[in-house]
Every structure is written in structure tokens, then in C-alpha cells.
CSV table of N, CA, C and O in Angstrom, one decimal:
chain,number,residue,atom,x,y,z
G,1,MET,N,127.6,365.4,138.1
G,1,MET,CA,126.3,364.8,137.9
G,1,MET,C,125.4,365.8,137.1
G,1,MET,O,125.3,366.9,137.3
G,2,PHE,N,124.8,365.2,136.0
G,2,PHE,CA,124.0,365.9,135.1
G,2,PHE,C,122.5,365.8,135.6
G,2,PHE,O,122.0,364.7,135.7
G,3,LEU,N,121.9,366.9,135.8
G,3,LEU,CA,120.4,366.9,136.1
G,3,LEU,C,119.6,366.9,134.9
G,3,LEU,O,118.5,366.4,134.9
G,4,PHE,N,120.0,367.4,133.8
G,4,PHE,CA,119.3,367.5,132.6
G,4,PHE,C,120.1,366.9,131.4
G,4,PHE,O,121.3,367.2,131.3
G,5,ARG,N,119.5,366.2,130.5
G,5,ARG,CA,120.2,365.6,129.4
G,5,ARG,C,119.9,366.6,128.2
G,5,ARG,O,118.8,367.1,128.1
G,6,ARG,N,120.9,366.7,127.3
G,6,ARG,CA,120.7,367.5,126.1
G,6,ARG,C,120.3,366.6,125.0
G,6,ARG,O,121.1,366.3,124.1
G,7,GLY,N,119.1,366.1,124.9
G,7,GLY,CA,118.6,365.2,123.8
G,7,GLY,C,118.8,363.8,124.2
G,7,GLY,O,119.4,363.4,125.2
G,8,ALA,N,118.3,363.0,123.3
G,8,ALA,CA,118.3,361.5,123.5
G,8,ALA,C,119.7,360.9,123.2
G,8,ALA,O,120.5,361.5,122.5
G,9,ASP,N,120.0,359.8,123.9
G,9,ASP,CA,121.3,359.1,123.7
G,9,ASP,C,121.2,358.4,122.3
G,9,ASP,O,120.1,358.1,121.8
G,10,ARG,N,122.4,358.1,121.8
G,10,ARG,CA,122.5,357.3,120.6
G,10,ARG,C,123.2,356.0,120.8
G,10,ARG,O,124.1,356.0,121.6
G,11,VAL,N,122.9,355.0,120.1
G,11,VAL,CA,123.5,353.7,120.3
G,11,VAL,C,123.9,353.2,118.9
G,11,VAL,O,123.4,353.6,117.9
G,12,THR,N,124.9,352.3,118.9
G,12,THR,CA,125.3,351.7,117.6
G,12,THR,C,124.3,350.6,117.3
G,12,THR,O,123.5,350.1,118.1
G,13,PRO,N,124.3,350.1,116.0
G,13,PRO,CA,123.4,349.0,115.7
G,13,PRO,C,123.6,347.7,116.6
G,13,PRO,O,122.7,347.1,117.0
G,14,ALA,N,124.9,347.4,116.9
G,14,ALA,CA,125.2,346.3,117.7
G,14,ALA,C,124.6,346.5,119.1
G,14,ALA,O,124.1,345.5,119.7
G,15,GLN,N,124.8,347.7,119.7
G,15,GLN,CA,124.2,347.9,121.0
G,15,GLN,C,122.7,347.9,120.9
G,15,GLN,O,122.0,347.4,121.9
G,16,ALA,N,122.1,348.3,119.8
G,16,ALA,CA,120.6,348.3,119.7
G,16,ALA,C,120.1,346.8,119.7
G,16,ALA,O,119.1,346.5,120.3
G,17,ARG,N,120.8,346.0,118.9
G,17,ARG,CA,120.5,344.6,118.9
G,17,ARG,C,120.6,344.0,120.3
G,17,ARG,O,119.7,343.2,120.7
G,18,GLN,N,121.7,344.3,121.0
G,18,GLN,CA,121.9,343.7,122.3
G,18,GLN,C,120.8,344.2,123.2
G,18,GLN,O,120.2,343.3,124.0
G,19,LYS,N,120.4,345.4,123.2
G,19,LYS,CA,119.4,346.0,124.1
G,19,LYS,C,118.0,345.4,123.8
G,19,LYS,O,117.2,345.1,124.7
G,20,SER,N,117.7,345.1,122.5
G,20,SER,CA,116.4,344.7,122.1
G,20,SER,C,116.2,343.2,122.0
G,20,SER,O,115.2,342.6,122.2
G,21,VAL,N,117.3,342.5,121.7
G,21,VAL,CA,117.2,341.0,121.7
G,21,VAL,C,117.6,340.4,123.0
G,21,VAL,O,116.9,339.5,123.5
G,22,ASP,N,118.7,340.8,123.6
G,22,ASP,CA,119.2,340.2,124.8
G,22,ASP,C,118.7,341.0,126.1
G,22,ASP,O,118.7,340.5,127.1
G,23,GLY,N,118.2,342.2,125.8
G,23,GLY,CA,117.7,343.0,127.0
G,23,GLY,C,116.2,343.1,126.9
G,23,GLY,O,115.5,342.3,126.3
G,24,ASP,N,115.7,344.1,127.7
G,24,ASP,CA,114.2,344.2,127.7
G,24,ASP,C,113.7,345.4,126.9
G,24,ASP,O,112.5,345.7,127.0
G,25,ALA,N,114.5,346.0,126.1
G,25,ALA,CA,114.1,347.1,125.2
G,25,ALA,C,113.3,346.6,124.0
G,25,ALA,O,113.4,345.5,123.6
G,26,VAL,N,112.5,347.5,123.5
G,26,VAL,CA,111.7,347.3,122.3
G,26,VAL,C,112.4,348.1,121.2
G,26,VAL,O,112.7,349.3,121.3
G,27,LEU,N,112.7,347.4,120.0
G,27,LEU,CA,113.2,348.1,118.9
G,27,LEU,C,112.0,348.7,118.1
G,27,LEU,O,111.2,348.0,117.6
G,28,LEU,N,111.9,350.0,118.1
G,28,LEU,CA,110.8,350.7,117.5
G,28,LEU,C,111.2,351.4,116.2
G,28,LEU,O,112.0,352.3,116.1
G,29,ASP,N,110.7,350.9,115.1
G,29,ASP,CA,111.0,351.4,113.7
G,29,ASP,C,110.0,352.5,113.4
G,29,ASP,O,108.8,352.3,113.4
G,30,VAL,N,110.5,353.7,113.1
G,30,VAL,CA,109.6,354.8,112.8
G,30,VAL,C,109.5,355.2,111.4
G,30,VAL,O,109.1,356.3,111.0
G,31,ARG,N,110.0,354.3,110.5
G,31,ARG,CA,109.9,354.6,109.0
G,31,ARG,C,108.5,354.5,108.5
G,31,ARG,O,107.6,353.9,109.2
G,32,GLU,N,108.2,354.9,107.3
G,32,GLU,CA,106.9,354.8,106.7
G,32,GLU,C,106.6,353.3,106.3
G,32,GLU,O,107.6,352.5,106.2
G,33,GLN,N,105.4,353.0,106.0
G,33,GLN,CA,104.9,351.7,105.8
G,33,GLN,C,105.7,351.0,104.6
G,33,GLN,O,106.1,349.9,104.7
G,34,VAL,N,105.9,351.7,103.5
G,34,VAL,CA,106.6,351.1,102.3
G,34,VAL,C,108.0,350.8,102.7
G,34,VAL,O,108.5,349.8,102.2
G,35,GLU,N,108.7,351.6,103.5
G,35,GLU,CA,110.0,351.3,104.0
G,35,GLU,C,110.1,350.1,104.9
G,35,GLU,O,110.9,349.2,104.7
G,36,TRP,N,109.1,350.0,105.8
G,36,TRP,CA,109.0,348.9,106.7
G,36,TRP,C,108.8,347.6,105.9
G,36,TRP,O,109.4,346.6,106.2
G,37,ASN,N,107.8,347.6,104.9
G,37,ASN,CA,107.5,346.4,104.1
G,37,ASN,C,108.7,345.9,103.4
G,37,ASN,O,108.9,344.7,103.3
G,38,ALA,N,109.6,346.8,102.9
G,38,ALA,CA,110.8,346.4,102.1
G,38,ALA,C,111.8,345.7,103.0
G,38,ALA,O,112.4,344.7,102.6
G,39,GLY,N,112.0,346.1,104.2
G,39,GLY,CA,113.0,345.5,105.1
G,39,GLY,C,113.0,346.2,106.4
G,39,GLY,O,113.1,347.4,106.5
G,40,HIS,N,113.0,345.4,107.5
G,40,HIS,CA,113.2,345.8,108.9
G,40,HIS,C,113.9,344.8,109.7
G,40,HIS,O,114.1,343.7,109.3
G,41,ALA,N,114.2,345.2,110.9
G,41,ALA,CA,114.9,344.3,111.8
G,41,ALA,C,113.9,343.3,112.4
G,41,ALA,O,112.7,343.7,112.7
G,42,PRO,N,114.2,342.0,112.4
G,42,PRO,CA,113.3,341.0,113.0
G,42,PRO,C,112.9,341.4,114.4
G,42,PRO,O,113.8,341.8,115.2
G,43,GLY,N,111.7,341.2,114.7
G,43,GLY,CA,111.2,341.5,116.1
G,43,GLY,C,110.9,343.0,116.4
G,43,GLY,O,110.5,343.3,117.5
G,44,ALA,N,111.2,343.9,115.4
G,44,ALA,CA,111.0,345.3,115.6
G,44,ALA,C,109.4,345.6,115.6
G,44,ALA,O,108.7,344.8,115.1
G,45,VAL,N,109.1,346.7,116.3
G,45,VAL,CA,107.7,347.1,116.3
G,45,VAL,C,107.6,348.4,115.4
G,45,VAL,O,108.5,349.2,115.4
G,46,HIS,N,106.5,348.5,114.7
G,46,HIS,CA,106.4,349.6,113.7
G,46,HIS,C,105.4,350.6,114.1
G,46,HIS,O,104.2,350.3,114.3
G,47,VAL,N,105.8,351.9,114.2
G,47,VAL,CA,105.0,353.1,114.3
G,47,VAL,C,105.7,354.2,113.6
G,47,VAL,O,106.7,354.7,114.1
G,48,PRO,N,105.1,354.6,112.4
G,48,PRO,CA,105.8,355.7,111.7
G,48,PRO,C,105.9,357.0,112.5
G,48,PRO,O,105.0,357.3,113.3
G,49,LEU,N,106.9,357.7,112.3
G,49,LEU,CA,107.1,359.0,113.0
G,49,LEU,C,105.9,359.9,112.7
G,49,LEU,O,105.5,360.7,113.6
G,50,SER,N,105.4,359.9,111.4
G,50,SER,CA,104.3,360.8,111.1
G,50,SER,C,103.1,360.5,112.0
G,50,SER,O,102.3,361.4,112.3
G,51,LYS,N,102.9,359.3,112.5
G,51,LYS,CA,101.8,359.0,113.4
G,51,LYS,C,102.2,359.4,114.8
G,51,LYS,O,101.3,359.9,115.6
G,52,LEU,N,103.4,359.2,115.2
G,52,LEU,CA,103.8,359.6,116.6
G,52,LEU,C,103.7,361.1,116.7
G,52,LEU,O,103.3,361.6,117.8
G,53,VAL,N,104.0,361.9,115.7
G,53,VAL,CA,103.9,363.3,115.8
G,53,VAL,C,102.5,363.8,116.0
G,53,VAL,O,102.3,364.8,116.6
G,54,THR,N,101.6,363.1,115.4
G,54,THR,CA,100.1,363.4,115.6
G,54,THR,C,99.5,362.9,116.9
G,54,THR,O,98.3,363.0,117.1
G,55,GLY,N,100.4,362.3,117.7
G,55,GLY,CA,99.9,361.8,119.0
G,55,GLY,C,99.5,360.3,119.1
G,55,GLY,O,99.0,359.9,120.1
G,56,ALA,N,99.8,359.6,118.1
G,56,ALA,CA,99.5,358.1,118.2
G,56,ALA,C,100.2,357.5,119.4
G,56,ALA,O,101.3,357.8,119.7
G,57,PRO,N,99.5,356.6,120.0
G,57,PRO,CA,100.1,355.9,121.2
G,57,PRO,C,101.0,354.8,120.7
G,57,PRO,O,101.0,354.4,119.5
G,58,LEU,N,101.8,354.4,121.6
G,58,LEU,CA,102.7,353.2,121.3
G,58,LEU,C,101.9,351.9,121.4
G,58,LEU,O,100.9,351.9,122.1
G,59,PRO,N,102.3,350.9,120.6
G,59,PRO,CA,101.6,349.6,120.8
G,59,PRO,C,101.8,349.1,122.2
G,59,PRO,O,102.8,349.4,122.9
G,60,SER,N,100.8,348.3,122.7
G,60,SER,CA,100.9,347.9,124.1
G,60,SER,C,102.2,347.2,124.4
G,60,SER,O,102.7,347.3,125.5
G,61,VAL,N,102.8,346.4,123.5
G,61,VAL,CA,104.0,345.7,123.7
G,61,VAL,C,105.2,346.7,124.0
G,61,VAL,O,106.2,346.3,124.7
G,62,ALA,N,105.1,347.9,123.6
G,62,ALA,CA,106.1,348.9,123.9
G,62,ALA,C,105.9,349.8,125.1
G,62,ALA,O,106.8,350.5,125.5
G,63,GLU,N,104.7,349.8,125.6
G,63,GLU,CA,104.3,350.7,126.7
G,63,GLU,C,105.1,350.4,127.9
G,63,GLU,O,105.2,349.2,128.3
G,64,GLY,N,105.7,351.4,128.5
G,64,GLY,CA,106.4,351.2,129.8
G,64,GLY,C,107.8,350.5,129.7
G,64,GLY,O,108.4,350.1,130.7
G,65,ARG,N,108.2,350.2,128.5
G,65,ARG,CA,109.5,349.5,128.3
G,65,ARG,C,110.5,350.5,127.7
G,65,ARG,O,110.1,351.4,127.0
G,66,PRO,N,111.8,350.3,127.9
G,66,PRO,CA,112.8,351.1,127.2
G,66,PRO,C,112.7,350.9,125.7
G,66,PRO,O,112.3,349.8,125.2
G,67,LEU,N,112.9,352.0,125.0
G,67,LEU,CA,112.7,352.0,123.5
G,67,LEU,C,114.1,352.3,122.8
G,67,LEU,O,114.8,353.2,123.2
G,68,VAL,N,114.4,351.5,121.8
G,68,VAL,CA,115.5,351.8,120.9
G,68,VAL,C,114.9,352.1,119.6
G,68,VAL,O,114.2,351.3,118.9
G,69,VAL,N,115.0,353.4,119.2
G,69,VAL,CA,114.3,353.9,118.0
G,69,VAL,C,115.2,353.9,116.8
G,69,VAL,O,116.3,354.3,116.8
G,70,ILE,N,114.6,353.4,115.7
G,70,ILE,CA,115.4,353.3,114.4
G,70,ILE,C,114.6,353.8,113.2
G,70,ILE,O,113.4,353.7,113.2
G,71,CYS,N,115.3,354.3,112.3
G,71,CYS,CA,114.7,354.7,111.0
G,71,CYS,C,115.7,354.3,109.9
G,71,CYS,O,116.5,353.4,110.1
G,72,ARG,N,115.7,355.0,108.7
G,72,ARG,CA,116.6,354.6,107.7
G,72,ARG,C,118.1,355.0,107.9
G,72,ARG,O,119.0,354.3,107.8
G,73,SER,N,118.2,356.3,108.3
G,73,SER,CA,119.6,356.9,108.4
G,73,SER,C,119.9,357.4,109.8
G,73,SER,O,121.0,357.8,110.1
G,74,GLY,N,118.9,357.6,110.7
G,74,GLY,CA,119.1,358.1,112.0
G,74,GLY,C,118.5,359.5,112.3
G,74,GLY,O,118.5,359.9,113.4
G,75,HIS,N,118.0,360.2,111.2
G,75,HIS,CA,117.5,361.5,111.4
G,75,HIS,C,116.1,361.4,112.1
G,75,HIS,O,115.8,362.1,113.1
G,76,ARG,N,115.2,360.7,111.5
G,76,ARG,CA,113.8,360.6,112.0
G,76,ARG,C,113.8,359.9,113.4
G,76,ARG,O,113.1,360.2,114.3
G,77,SER,N,114.7,358.9,113.6
G,77,SER,CA,114.8,358.2,114.9
G,77,SER,C,115.2,359.2,116.0
G,77,SER,O,114.8,359.1,117.1
G,78,GLN,N,116.1,360.1,115.7
G,78,GLN,CA,116.5,361.1,116.7
G,78,GLN,C,115.3,362.0,117.1
G,78,GLN,O,115.1,362.2,118.3
G,79,GLN,N,114.5,362.4,116.1
G,79,GLN,CA,113.3,363.2,116.3
G,79,GLN,C,112.4,362.4,117.2
G,79,GLN,O,111.8,362.9,118.2
G,80,ALA,N,112.1,361.1,116.8
G,80,ALA,CA,111.2,360.3,117.6
G,80,ALA,C,111.7,360.0,119.0
G,80,ALA,O,110.8,360.1,119.9
G,81,ALA,N,112.9,359.8,119.2
G,81,ALA,CA,113.5,359.5,120.5
G,81,ALA,C,113.3,360.7,121.4
G,81,ALA,O,112.9,360.6,122.6
G,82,LYS,N,113.5,361.9,120.9
G,82,LYS,CA,113.3,363.2,121.7
G,82,LYS,C,111.8,363.3,122.0
G,82,LYS,O,111.5,363.7,123.1
G,83,LEU,N,111.0,363.1,121.0
G,83,LEU,CA,109.5,363.2,121.2
G,83,LEU,C,109.0,362.3,122.3
G,83,LEU,O,108.3,362.6,123.2
G,84,LEU,N,109.5,361.0,122.2
G,84,LEU,CA,109.1,360.0,123.1
G,84,LEU,C,109.6,360.3,124.5
G,84,LEU,O,109.0,360.1,125.5
G,85,ALA,N,110.9,360.8,124.6
G,85,ALA,CA,111.5,361.1,125.9
G,85,ALA,C,110.6,362.3,126.5
G,85,ALA,O,110.4,362.3,127.7
G,86,GLY,N,110.2,363.2,125.7
G,86,GLY,CA,109.3,364.3,126.2
G,86,GLY,C,108.0,363.8,126.7
G,86,GLY,O,107.4,364.4,127.6
G,87,ARG,N,107.6,362.6,126.3
G,87,ARG,CA,106.4,361.9,126.8
G,87,ARG,C,106.6,361.1,128.0
G,87,ARG,O,105.8,360.4,128.5
G,88,GLY,N,107.9,361.0,128.4
G,88,GLY,CA,108.2,360.3,129.6
G,88,GLY,C,108.8,358.9,129.3
G,88,GLY,O,109.1,358.2,130.3
G,89,ALA,N,109.0,358.5,128.1
G,89,ALA,CA,109.6,357.2,127.8
G,89,ALA,C,111.1,357.3,127.9
G,89,ALA,O,111.7,358.3,127.7
G,90,GLU,N,111.7,356.1,128.1
G,90,GLU,CA,113.1,355.9,128.1
G,90,GLU,C,113.4,355.6,126.7
G,90,GLU,O,113.1,354.4,126.2
G,91,ALA,N,114.1,356.5,125.9
G,91,ALA,CA,114.3,356.2,124.5
G,91,ALA,C,115.6,356.6,124.0
G,91,ALA,O,116.1,357.7,124.4
G,92,VAL,N,116.3,355.8,123.2
G,92,VAL,CA,117.5,356.1,122.6
G,92,VAL,C,117.3,355.8,121.1
G,92,VAL,O,116.4,355.1,120.7
G,93,ASP,N,118.2,356.4,120.3
G,93,ASP,CA,118.1,356.1,118.8
G,93,ASP,C,119.3,355.5,118.3
G,93,ASP,O,120.4,355.5,118.9
G,94,VAL,N,119.2,354.8,117.2
G,94,VAL,CA,120.3,354.1,116.5
G,94,VAL,C,121.0,355.0,115.6
G,94,VAL,O,120.4,355.4,114.6
G,95,LYS,N,122.3,355.2,115.9
G,95,LYS,CA,123.1,356.0,115.0
G,95,LYS,C,123.3,355.3,113.7
G,95,LYS,O,123.7,354.2,113.6
G,96,GLY,N,122.9,356.0,112.6
G,96,GLY,CA,123.0,355.5,111.2
G,96,GLY,C,121.8,354.7,110.8
G,96,GLY,O,121.8,354.2,109.6
G,97,GLY,N,120.9,354.4,111.7
G,97,GLY,CA,119.7,353.7,111.3
G,97,GLY,C,119.8,352.4,110.7
G,97,GLY,O,120.8,351.6,110.9
G,98,MET,N,118.8,352.0,109.9
G,98,MET,CA,118.8,350.7,109.2
G,98,MET,C,119.9,350.6,108.2
G,98,MET,O,120.3,349.4,108.0
G,99,ASN,N,120.4,351.7,107.6
G,99,ASN,CA,121.5,351.6,106.7
G,99,ASN,C,122.7,351.0,107.5
G,99,ASN,O,123.4,350.1,107.0
G,100,ALA,N,123.0,351.6,108.7
G,100,ALA,CA,124.1,351.1,109.5
G,100,ALA,C,123.8,349.7,110.0
G,100,ALA,O,124.7,348.8,110.1
G,101,TRP,N,122.6,349.4,110.3
G,101,TRP,CA,122.2,348.0,110.8
G,101,TRP,C,122.6,347.0,109.8
G,101,TRP,O,123.2,346.0,110.1
G,102,ALA,N,122.1,347.2,108.5
G,102,ALA,CA,122.4,346.3,107.4
G,102,ALA,C,123.9,346.2,107.2
G,102,ALA,O,124.5,345.1,106.9
G,103,ALA,N,124.6,347.4,107.2
G,103,ALA,CA,126.0,347.4,106.9
G,103,ALA,C,126.8,346.6,108.0
G,103,ALA,O,127.9,346.1,107.7
G,104,ALA,N,126.3,346.5,109.2
G,104,ALA,CA,126.9,345.8,110.3
G,104,ALA,C,126.6,344.3,110.1
G,104,ALA,O,127.1,343.5,111.0
G,105,GLY,N,125.9,343.9,109.1
G,105,GLY,CA,125.6,342.5,108.9
G,105,GLY,C,124.5,341.9,109.7
G,105,GLY,O,124.3,340.7,109.8
G,106,LEU,N,123.7,342.8,110.3
G,106,LEU,CA,122.6,342.4,111.2
G,106,LEU,C,121.4,342.0,110.3
G,106,LEU,O,121.3,342.6,109.1
G,107,PRO,N,120.5,341.1,110.7
G,107,PRO,CA,119.4,340.6,109.8
G,107,PRO,C,118.4,341.7,109.5
G,107,PRO,O,118.1,342.6,110.3
G,108,VAL,N,117.9,341.6,108.2
G,108,VAL,CA,116.8,342.4,107.7
G,108,VAL,C,115.8,341.5,107.0
G,108,VAL,O,116.2,340.7,106.2
G,109,VAL,N,114.5,341.6,107.4
G,109,VAL,CA,113.5,340.8,106.8
G,109,VAL,C,112.4,341.7,106.2
G,109,VAL,O,112.3,342.9,106.6
G,110,ASP,N,111.7,341.2,105.2
G,110,ASP,CA,110.6,342.0,104.6
G,110,ASP,C,109.3,341.7,105.3
G,110,ASP,O,109.3,340.9,106.3
G,111,GLU,N,108.2,342.2,104.7
G,111,GLU,CA,106.9,342.0,105.3
G,111,GLU,C,106.5,340.5,105.4
G,111,GLU,O,105.7,340.1,106.2
G,112,ARG,N,107.1,339.6,104.6
G,112,ARG,CA,106.8,338.2,104.5
G,112,ARG,C,107.7,337.4,105.5
G,112,ARG,O,107.6,336.2,105.6
G,113,GLY,N,108.7,338.1,106.0
G,113,GLY,CA,109.7,337.4,106.9
G,113,GLY,C,110.9,336.8,106.2
G,113,GLY,O,111.7,336.1,106.7
G,114,THR,N,111.0,337.1,104.8
G,114,THR,CA,112.1,336.7,104.1
G,114,THR,C,113.1,337.8,104.0
G,114,THR,O,112.9,338.9,104.5
G,115,SER,N,114.3,337.5,103.4
G,115,SER,CA,115.4,338.5,103.3
G,115,SER,C,114.9,339.8,102.7
G,115,SER,O,114.3,339.8,101.6
G,116,GLY,N,115.1,340.9,103.5
G,116,GLY,CA,114.6,342.2,103.1
G,116,GLY,C,115.7,343.1,102.6
G,116,GLY,O,116.9,342.7,102.6
G,117,ARG,N,115.3,344.3,102.2
G,117,ARG,CA,116.3,345.3,101.8
G,117,ARG,C,115.9,346.7,102.4
G,117,ARG,O,114.7,346.8,102.8
G,118,ILE,N,116.8,347.6,102.5
G,118,ILE,CA,116.5,348.9,103.1
G,118,ILE,C,116.1,349.8,101.9
G,118,ILE,O,116.8,350.0,101.0
G,119,ALA,N,114.9,350.3,102.1
G,119,ALA,CA,114.4,351.2,101.0
G,119,ALA,C,114.4,352.7,101.5
G,119,ALA,O,114.3,352.9,102.6
């Protein structure tokens, strides 16, 4: 039995979709605004890592819910998941980020809700 975890858990894009679409988790995108506008997962919530680092709160829809954190490649989401876990949130990050999400054939939409791209 482990009493302490060594960092946040990581999930695949398929697991992330299952947790956030079929489960009760919130998919939290921590990329910057220009990246979000170009393309993100439908239904994701956006809070840039740069804002989380400065203490920005989570949107009310994400408060008290499990979080699946995603960025472009997985680096920023790992940082964000650790930061959020330190604040008491249940957070995992998506291995490979939005690049892996798109490569897995999962949907990506832009700021208008039409077909997006990963920037």
C-alpha cells in the first residue's frame, strides 16, 4: 500500500475522453489562448497554466470534480496536474497532450466550434 504518490498519474487520450465524456471528470486545457482558439477538445474547460501558477481559481464547473489536464504535448499538463494536486484536487494529465489526442482520431474544434487544429 502506497501512502504517498510520486507525482500525478497519467492517462491516454482514450482514457481521458472516457473519464471526461462518460465519467464525471472535467477535461481542463491549460494551453494559452491562441492555442485554445486554434483547436481544443469539445467540452473542455480552459484555464492557461500561466494563470494557474499565479493562483487563478478553477472555473466553478471544475471545482470539486476530478480533473483530466491536457496541453499540447503533455509537459505543461504534468506541471498543472501536480500544482492542482498540491491544492487538493484529484488531477491526472494526458500523456502526449492534444497532439496525441488528435493522432488518436479524437475530435478537435476551434473557437467557433468547427474543425480545429493543434497549434
